[in-house]
Short mmCIF file of C-alpha atoms in Angstrom, two decimals:
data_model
loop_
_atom_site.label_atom_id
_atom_site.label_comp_id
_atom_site.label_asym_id
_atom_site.label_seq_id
_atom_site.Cartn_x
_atom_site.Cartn_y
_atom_site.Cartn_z
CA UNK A 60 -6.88 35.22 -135.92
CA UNK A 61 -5.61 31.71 -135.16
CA UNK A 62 -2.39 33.31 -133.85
CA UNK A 63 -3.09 35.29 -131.51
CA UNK A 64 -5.75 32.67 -130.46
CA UNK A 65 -2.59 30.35 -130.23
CA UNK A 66 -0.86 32.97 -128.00
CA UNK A 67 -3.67 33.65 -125.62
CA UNK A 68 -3.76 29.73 -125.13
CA UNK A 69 -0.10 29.16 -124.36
CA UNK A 70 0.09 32.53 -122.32
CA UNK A 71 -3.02 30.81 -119.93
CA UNK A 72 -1.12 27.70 -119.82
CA UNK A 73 2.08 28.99 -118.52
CA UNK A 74 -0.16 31.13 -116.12
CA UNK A 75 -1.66 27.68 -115.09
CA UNK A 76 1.70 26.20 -114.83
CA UNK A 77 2.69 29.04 -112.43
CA UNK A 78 -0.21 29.12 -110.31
CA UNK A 79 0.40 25.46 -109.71
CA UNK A 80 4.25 25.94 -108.75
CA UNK A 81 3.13 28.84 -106.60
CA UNK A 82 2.26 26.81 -103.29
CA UNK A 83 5.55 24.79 -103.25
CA UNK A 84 7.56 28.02 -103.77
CA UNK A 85 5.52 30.12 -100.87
CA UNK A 86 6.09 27.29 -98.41
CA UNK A 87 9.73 27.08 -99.44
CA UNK A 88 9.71 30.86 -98.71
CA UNK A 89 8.51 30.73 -95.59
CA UNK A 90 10.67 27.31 -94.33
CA UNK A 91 13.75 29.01 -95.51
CA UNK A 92 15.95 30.25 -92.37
CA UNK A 93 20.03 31.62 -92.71
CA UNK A 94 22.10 28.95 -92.50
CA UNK A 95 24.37 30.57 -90.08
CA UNK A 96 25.29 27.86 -87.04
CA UNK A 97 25.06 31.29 -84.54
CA UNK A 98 20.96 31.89 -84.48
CA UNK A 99 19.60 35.06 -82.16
CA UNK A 100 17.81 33.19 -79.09
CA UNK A 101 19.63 30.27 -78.76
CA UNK A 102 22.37 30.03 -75.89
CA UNK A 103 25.09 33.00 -76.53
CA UNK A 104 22.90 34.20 -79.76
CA UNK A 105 25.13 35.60 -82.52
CA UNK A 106 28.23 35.21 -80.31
CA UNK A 107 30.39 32.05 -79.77
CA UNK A 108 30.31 30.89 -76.55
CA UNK A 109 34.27 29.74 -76.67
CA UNK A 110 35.03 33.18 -78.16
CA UNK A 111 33.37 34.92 -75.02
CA UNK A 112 35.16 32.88 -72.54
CA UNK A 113 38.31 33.11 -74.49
CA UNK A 114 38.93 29.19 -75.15
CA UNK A 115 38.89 26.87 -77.74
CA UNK A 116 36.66 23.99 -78.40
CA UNK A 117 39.66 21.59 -76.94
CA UNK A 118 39.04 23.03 -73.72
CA UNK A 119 38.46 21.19 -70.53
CA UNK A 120 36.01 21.84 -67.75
CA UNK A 121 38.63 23.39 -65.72
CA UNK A 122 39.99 25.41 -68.07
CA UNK A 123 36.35 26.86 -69.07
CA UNK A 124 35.62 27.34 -65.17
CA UNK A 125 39.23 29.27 -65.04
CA UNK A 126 38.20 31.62 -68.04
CA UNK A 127 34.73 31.71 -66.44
CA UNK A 128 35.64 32.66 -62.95
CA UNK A 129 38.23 35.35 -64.30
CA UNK A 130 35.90 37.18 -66.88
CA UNK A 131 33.07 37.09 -63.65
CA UNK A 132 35.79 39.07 -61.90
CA UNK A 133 36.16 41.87 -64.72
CA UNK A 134 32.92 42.18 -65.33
CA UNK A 135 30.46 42.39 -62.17
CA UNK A 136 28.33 45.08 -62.10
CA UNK A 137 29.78 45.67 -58.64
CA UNK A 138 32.89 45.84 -59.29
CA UNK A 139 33.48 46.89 -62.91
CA UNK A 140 35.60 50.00 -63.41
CA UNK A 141 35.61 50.93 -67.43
CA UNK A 142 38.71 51.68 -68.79
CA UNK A 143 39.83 53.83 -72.22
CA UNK A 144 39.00 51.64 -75.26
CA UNK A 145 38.02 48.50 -73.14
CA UNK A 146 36.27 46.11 -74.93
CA UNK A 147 33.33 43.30 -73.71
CA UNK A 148 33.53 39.72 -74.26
CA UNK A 149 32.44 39.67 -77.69
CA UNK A 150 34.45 42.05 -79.37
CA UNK A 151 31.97 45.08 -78.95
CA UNK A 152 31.59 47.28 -76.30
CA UNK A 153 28.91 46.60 -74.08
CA UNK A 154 27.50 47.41 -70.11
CA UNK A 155 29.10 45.41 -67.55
CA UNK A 156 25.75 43.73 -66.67
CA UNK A 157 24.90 42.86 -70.34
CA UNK A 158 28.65 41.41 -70.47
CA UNK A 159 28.31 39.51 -67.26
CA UNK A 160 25.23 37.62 -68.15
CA UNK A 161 27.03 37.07 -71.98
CA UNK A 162 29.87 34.90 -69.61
CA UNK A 163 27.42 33.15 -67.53
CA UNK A 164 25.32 32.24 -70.48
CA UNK A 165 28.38 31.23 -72.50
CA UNK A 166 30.10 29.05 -69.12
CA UNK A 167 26.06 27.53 -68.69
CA UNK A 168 25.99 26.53 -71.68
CA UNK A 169 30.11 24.95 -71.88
CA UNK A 170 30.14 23.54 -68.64
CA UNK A 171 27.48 20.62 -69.02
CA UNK A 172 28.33 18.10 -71.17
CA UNK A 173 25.13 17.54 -72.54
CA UNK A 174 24.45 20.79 -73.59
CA UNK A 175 27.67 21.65 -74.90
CA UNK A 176 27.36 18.63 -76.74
CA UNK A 177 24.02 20.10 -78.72
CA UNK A 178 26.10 23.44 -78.76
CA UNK A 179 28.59 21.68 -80.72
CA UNK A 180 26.32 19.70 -82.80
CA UNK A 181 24.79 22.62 -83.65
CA UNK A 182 28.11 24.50 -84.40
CA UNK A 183 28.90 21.90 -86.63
CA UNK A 184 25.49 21.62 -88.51
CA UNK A 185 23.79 24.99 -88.78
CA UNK A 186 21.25 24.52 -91.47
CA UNK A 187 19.40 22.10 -88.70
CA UNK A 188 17.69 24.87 -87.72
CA UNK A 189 14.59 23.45 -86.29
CA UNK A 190 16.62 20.75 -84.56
CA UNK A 191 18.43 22.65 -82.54
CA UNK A 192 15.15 24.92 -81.30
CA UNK A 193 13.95 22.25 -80.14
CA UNK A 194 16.95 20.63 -78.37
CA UNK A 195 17.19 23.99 -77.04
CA UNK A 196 14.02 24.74 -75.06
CA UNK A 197 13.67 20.71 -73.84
CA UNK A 198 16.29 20.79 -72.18
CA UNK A 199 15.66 24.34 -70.88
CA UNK A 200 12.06 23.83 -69.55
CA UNK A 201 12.55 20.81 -68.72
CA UNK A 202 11.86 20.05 -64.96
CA UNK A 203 15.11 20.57 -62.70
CA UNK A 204 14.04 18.40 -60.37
CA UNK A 205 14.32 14.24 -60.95
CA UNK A 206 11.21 13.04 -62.08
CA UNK A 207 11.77 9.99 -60.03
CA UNK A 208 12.24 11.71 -56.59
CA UNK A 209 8.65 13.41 -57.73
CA UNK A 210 6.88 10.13 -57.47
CA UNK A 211 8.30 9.07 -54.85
CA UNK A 212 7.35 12.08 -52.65
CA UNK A 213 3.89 11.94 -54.57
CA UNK A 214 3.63 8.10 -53.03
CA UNK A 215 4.70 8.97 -49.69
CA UNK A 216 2.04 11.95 -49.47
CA UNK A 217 -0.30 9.21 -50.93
CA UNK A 218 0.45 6.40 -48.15
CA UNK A 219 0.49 8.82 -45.14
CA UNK A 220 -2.93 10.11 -46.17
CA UNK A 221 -4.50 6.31 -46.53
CA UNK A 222 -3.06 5.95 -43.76
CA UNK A 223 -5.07 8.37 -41.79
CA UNK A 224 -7.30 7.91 -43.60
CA UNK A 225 -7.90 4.32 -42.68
CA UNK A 226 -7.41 4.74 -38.90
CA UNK A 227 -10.28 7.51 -38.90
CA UNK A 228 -12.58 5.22 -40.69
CA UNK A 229 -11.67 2.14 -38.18
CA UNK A 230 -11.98 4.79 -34.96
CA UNK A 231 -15.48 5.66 -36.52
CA UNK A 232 -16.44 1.92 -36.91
CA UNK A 233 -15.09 1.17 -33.37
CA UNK A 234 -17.33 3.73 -31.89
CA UNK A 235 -20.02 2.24 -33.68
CA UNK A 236 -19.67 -0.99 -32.65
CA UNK A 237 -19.75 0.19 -28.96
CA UNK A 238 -23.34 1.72 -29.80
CA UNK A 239 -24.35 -1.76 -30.58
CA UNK A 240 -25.61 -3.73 -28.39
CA UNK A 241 -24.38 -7.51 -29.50
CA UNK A 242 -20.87 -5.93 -29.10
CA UNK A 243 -21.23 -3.65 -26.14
CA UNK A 244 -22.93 -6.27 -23.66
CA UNK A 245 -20.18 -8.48 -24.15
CA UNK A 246 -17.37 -5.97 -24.13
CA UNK A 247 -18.97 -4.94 -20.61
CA UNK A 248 -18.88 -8.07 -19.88
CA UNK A 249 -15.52 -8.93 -20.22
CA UNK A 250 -14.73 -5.37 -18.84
CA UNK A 251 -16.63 -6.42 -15.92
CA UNK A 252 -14.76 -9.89 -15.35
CA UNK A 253 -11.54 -8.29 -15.59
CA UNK A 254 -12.61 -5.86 -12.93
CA UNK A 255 -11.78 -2.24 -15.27
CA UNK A 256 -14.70 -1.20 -14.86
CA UNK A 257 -14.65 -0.94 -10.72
CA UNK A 258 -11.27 0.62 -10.92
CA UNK A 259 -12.71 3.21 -13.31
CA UNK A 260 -15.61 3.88 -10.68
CA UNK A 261 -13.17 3.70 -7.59
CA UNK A 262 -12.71 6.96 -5.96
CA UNK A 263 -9.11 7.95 -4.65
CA UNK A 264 -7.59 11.23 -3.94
CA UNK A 265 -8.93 13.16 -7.02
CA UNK A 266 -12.48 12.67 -7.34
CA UNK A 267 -14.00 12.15 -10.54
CA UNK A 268 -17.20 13.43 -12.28
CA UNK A 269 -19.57 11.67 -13.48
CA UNK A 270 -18.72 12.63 -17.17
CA UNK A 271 -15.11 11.89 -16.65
CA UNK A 272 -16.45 7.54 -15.13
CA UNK A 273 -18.16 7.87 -18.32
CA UNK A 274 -15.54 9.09 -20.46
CA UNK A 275 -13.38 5.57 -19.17
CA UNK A 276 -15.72 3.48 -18.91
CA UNK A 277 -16.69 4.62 -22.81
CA UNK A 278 -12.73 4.01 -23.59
CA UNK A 279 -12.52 1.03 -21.72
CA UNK A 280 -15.37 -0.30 -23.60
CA UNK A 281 -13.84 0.35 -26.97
CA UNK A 282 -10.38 -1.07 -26.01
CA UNK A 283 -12.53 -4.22 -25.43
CA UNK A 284 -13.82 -4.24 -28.68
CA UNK A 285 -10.57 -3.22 -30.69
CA UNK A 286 -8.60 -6.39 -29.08
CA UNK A 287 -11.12 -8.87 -28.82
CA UNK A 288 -13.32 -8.37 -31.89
CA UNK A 289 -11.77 -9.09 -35.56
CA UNK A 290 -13.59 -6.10 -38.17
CA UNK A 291 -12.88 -7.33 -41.56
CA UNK A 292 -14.14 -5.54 -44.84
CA UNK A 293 -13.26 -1.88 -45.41
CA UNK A 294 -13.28 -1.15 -41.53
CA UNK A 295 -10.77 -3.08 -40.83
CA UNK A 296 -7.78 -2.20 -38.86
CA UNK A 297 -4.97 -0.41 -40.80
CA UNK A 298 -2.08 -2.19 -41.39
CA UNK A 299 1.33 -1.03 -42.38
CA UNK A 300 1.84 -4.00 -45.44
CA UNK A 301 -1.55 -2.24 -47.21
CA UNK A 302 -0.39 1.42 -47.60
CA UNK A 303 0.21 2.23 -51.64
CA UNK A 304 3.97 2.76 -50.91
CA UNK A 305 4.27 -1.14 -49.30
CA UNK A 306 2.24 -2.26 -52.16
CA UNK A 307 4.72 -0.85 -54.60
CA UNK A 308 7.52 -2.29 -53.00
CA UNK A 309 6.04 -5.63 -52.43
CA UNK A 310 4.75 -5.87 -55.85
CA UNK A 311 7.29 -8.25 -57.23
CA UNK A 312 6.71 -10.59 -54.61
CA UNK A 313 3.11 -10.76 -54.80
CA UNK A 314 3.39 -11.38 -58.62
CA UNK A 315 5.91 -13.99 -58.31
CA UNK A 316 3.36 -15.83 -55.45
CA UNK A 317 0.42 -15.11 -57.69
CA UNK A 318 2.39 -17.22 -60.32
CA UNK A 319 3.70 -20.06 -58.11
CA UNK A 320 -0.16 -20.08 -56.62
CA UNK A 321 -1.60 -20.49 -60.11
CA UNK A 322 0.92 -23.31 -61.35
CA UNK A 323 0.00 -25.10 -58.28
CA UNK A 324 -3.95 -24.89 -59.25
CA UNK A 325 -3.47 -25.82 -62.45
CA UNK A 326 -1.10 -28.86 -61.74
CA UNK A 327 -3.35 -30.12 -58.09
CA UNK A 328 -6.67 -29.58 -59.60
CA UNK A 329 -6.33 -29.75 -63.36
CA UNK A 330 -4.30 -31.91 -63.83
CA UNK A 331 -3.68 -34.30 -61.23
CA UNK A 332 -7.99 -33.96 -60.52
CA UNK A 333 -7.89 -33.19 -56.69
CA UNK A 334 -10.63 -32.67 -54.68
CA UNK A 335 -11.17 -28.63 -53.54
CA UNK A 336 -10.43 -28.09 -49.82
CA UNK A 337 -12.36 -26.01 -48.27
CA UNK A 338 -10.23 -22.54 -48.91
CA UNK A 339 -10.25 -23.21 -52.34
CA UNK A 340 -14.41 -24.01 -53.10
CA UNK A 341 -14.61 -20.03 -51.10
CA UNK A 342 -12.15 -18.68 -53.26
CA UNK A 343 -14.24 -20.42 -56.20
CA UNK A 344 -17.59 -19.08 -54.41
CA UNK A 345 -15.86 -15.60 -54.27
CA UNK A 346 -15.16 -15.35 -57.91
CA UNK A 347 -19.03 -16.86 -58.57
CA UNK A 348 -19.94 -13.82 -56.16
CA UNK A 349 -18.08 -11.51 -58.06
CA UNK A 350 -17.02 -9.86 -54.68
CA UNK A 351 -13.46 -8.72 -53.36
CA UNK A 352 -11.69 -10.47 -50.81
CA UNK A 353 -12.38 -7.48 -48.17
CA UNK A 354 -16.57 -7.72 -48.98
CA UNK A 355 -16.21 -11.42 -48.61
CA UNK A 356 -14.37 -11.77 -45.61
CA UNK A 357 -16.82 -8.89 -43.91
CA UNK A 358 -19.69 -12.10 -43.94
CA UNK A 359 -20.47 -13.89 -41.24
CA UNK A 360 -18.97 -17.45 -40.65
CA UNK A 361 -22.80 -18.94 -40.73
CA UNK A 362 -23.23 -17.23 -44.46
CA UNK A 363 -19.94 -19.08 -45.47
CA UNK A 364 -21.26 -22.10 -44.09
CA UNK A 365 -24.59 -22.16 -45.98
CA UNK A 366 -22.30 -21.59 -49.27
CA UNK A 367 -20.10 -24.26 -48.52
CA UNK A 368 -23.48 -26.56 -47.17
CA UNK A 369 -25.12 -26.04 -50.54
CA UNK A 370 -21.72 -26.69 -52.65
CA UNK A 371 -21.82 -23.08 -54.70
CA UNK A 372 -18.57 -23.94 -56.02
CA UNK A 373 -20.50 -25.99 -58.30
CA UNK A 374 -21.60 -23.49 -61.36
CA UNK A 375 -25.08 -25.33 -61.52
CA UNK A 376 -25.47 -25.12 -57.59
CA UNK A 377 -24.97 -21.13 -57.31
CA UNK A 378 -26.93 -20.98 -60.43
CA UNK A 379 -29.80 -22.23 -58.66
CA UNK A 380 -28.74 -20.22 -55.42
CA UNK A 381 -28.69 -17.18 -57.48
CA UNK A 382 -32.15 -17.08 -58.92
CA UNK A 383 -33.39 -18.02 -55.25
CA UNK A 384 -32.05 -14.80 -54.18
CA UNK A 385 -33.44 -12.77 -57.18
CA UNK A 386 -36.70 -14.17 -56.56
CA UNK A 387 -36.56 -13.16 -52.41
CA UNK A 388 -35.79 -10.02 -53.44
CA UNK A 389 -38.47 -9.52 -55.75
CA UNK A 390 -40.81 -10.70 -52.69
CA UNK A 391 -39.30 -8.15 -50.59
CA UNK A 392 -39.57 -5.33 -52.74
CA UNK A 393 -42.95 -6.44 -53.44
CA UNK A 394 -44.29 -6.26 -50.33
CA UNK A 395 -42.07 -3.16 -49.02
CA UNK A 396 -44.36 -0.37 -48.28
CA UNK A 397 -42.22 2.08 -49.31
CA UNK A 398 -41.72 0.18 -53.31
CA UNK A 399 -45.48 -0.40 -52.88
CA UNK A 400 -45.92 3.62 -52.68
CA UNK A 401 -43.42 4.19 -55.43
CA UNK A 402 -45.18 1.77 -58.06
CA UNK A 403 -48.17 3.68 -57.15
CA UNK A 404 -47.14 6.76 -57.84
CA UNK A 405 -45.26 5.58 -61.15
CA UNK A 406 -48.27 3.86 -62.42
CA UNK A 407 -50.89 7.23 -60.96
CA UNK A 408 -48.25 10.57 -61.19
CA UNK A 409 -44.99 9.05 -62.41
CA UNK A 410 -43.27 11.26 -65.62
CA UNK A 411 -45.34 11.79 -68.70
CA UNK A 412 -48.95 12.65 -66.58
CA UNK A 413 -50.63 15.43 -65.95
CA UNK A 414 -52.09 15.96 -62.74
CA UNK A 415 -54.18 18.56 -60.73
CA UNK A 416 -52.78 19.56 -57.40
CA UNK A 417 -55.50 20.70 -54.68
CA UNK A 418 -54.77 23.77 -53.24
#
């Protein structure tokens, strides 16, 4: 009894044994792959690119383009006459058309050096048969076209649309601005001292409609207000130096002012202790604000002087200046008619109630 016992045992260890070898062994299966350097798929397939053109792996660029241009000849589908006993490039006979695209494969794939180099390479080393896949298709799907003369187009499209973009949001601010009438009464005025607006009115040969005075005297108007008043913020007029492209170019010079700009604030007013002038306690204010340079120059020139009156460079200063505003605006909401309505309505019908509409 023991015996056979003992045999069972050692028979359902070596089963054991196997079953744990068996993984390793399937995946070693399954990752094995001929070691042949010629692989179906991949550039002339089971063919030698230097036997279908003829030439040895010494050969030149001309030489290949010779042997190229020659076996094109033979074998165009236009032109091909078969012959008794003729044979294709690759030692088989074949169509014409299936031989013609063997030779423009094989000269494809000779006459760049890159990719003859990983032809090579791959001659030379066939059991890297996952390396040379992949070398394979990257370089075949990857884009033809430089990837640098993509962005640059893609910047270009980019800058010419901010650029319209800009000058239909400053034509829609200019017409505003004509609507209002701080800005209109004084462009009419100085429309009116410079005497356009009687030589839009005067009649000569053609005469004008009403609509069409109008129509000038609208322009005129706007004119007015493009050269004499300054827009600043995100209405401002478009200039050239802003587009993306610009930007891009200039971007090395900004940085290297940026840098020369911050050495000097260090070194005036951290170390040597200088007073701020006036440009720097707004740039300081600014910051405070947390508020780009566009939103901050779009104030008026009396808001700038209140900040510089009360010293809001000072961190203690705007601190004070800032829960001054917080409370203001808690009196305004607080006695806005419309936030008055909403807090009723909140605190009466607001989520979470049930109510009973009256028919």
């Amino acid at each position: 009894m023991a015996a056979p016992l003992a045999r069972r045992r050692a028979a359902g260890a070596a089963g054991r044994c196997w079953l744990a070898l068996l993984p390793p062994l399937l995946l070693a299966l399954l990752l094995a792959r001929p070691a042949g350097a010629l692989v179906e798929g991949l550039y002339c397939g089971p063919r030698d690119c230097y036997e279908v053109l003829g030439v040895s792996r010494a050969a030149g660029k001309a030489e290949i383009a010779r042997a190229y241009r020659q076996l094109a000849r033979r074998y165009h589908p236009d032109r091909y006459r078969p012959e008794p006993g003729d044979q294709g490039p690759g030692r088989t006979p074949q169509s014409a058309e299936e031989a013609f695209l063997l030779v423009a494969t094989a000269y494809e794939t000779l006459k760049d050096e890159e990719t003859r180099k990983d032809y090579d390479y791959m001659l030379d080393h066939p059991e890297e048969y996952y390396s040379h896949y992949y070398h394979y298709y990257s370089r075949r799907l990857a884009p033809k076209v430089d990837v640098r003369i993509v962005i640059l187009v893609s910047v270009c499209a980019i800058s010419v649309f901010q650029f319209f973009s800009w000058w239909n949001s400053y034509d829609k601010a200019i017409s505003y601005l004509a609507t209002v009438p701080k800005y209109r009464i004084q462009a009419m005025e100085i429309a009116k001292q410079q005497g356009l607006l009687r030589k839009a009115k005067e009649k000569g040969r053609n005469k004008k409609s009403k609509e069409e005075i109008r129509d000038e005297e609208e322009n005129i108007i706007k004119n007015i207000i493009k050269s004499k008043i300054d827009i600043k913020g995100g209405y401002q007029k478009p200039q050239i130096c802003d587009l993306l492209l610009f930007q891009i170019l200039l971007a090395p010079f900004h940085l290297c002012s940026y840098i020369v700009w911050y050495c000097r604030w260090i070194y005036n007013f951290n170390i040597k202790g200088k007073e701020y002038g006036e440009e720097e306690r707004l740039y300081i204010i600014r910051k405070s604000m947390k508020m780009s340079k566009s939103q901050f120059d779009s104030l008026e020139d009396h808001q700038k002087e209140t900040f510089l009156k009360r010293e809001l460079w000072i961190k203690e200063n705007y601190e004070v200046y800032k829960q001054e505003q917080e409370e203001e605006l808690k009196k305004k909401l607080a006695n806005d008619p419309r936030w008055k309505r909403y807090r009723r309505w909140m605190k009466n019908e607001g989520p979470g109630r049930l109510t009973f509409v009256d028919d």
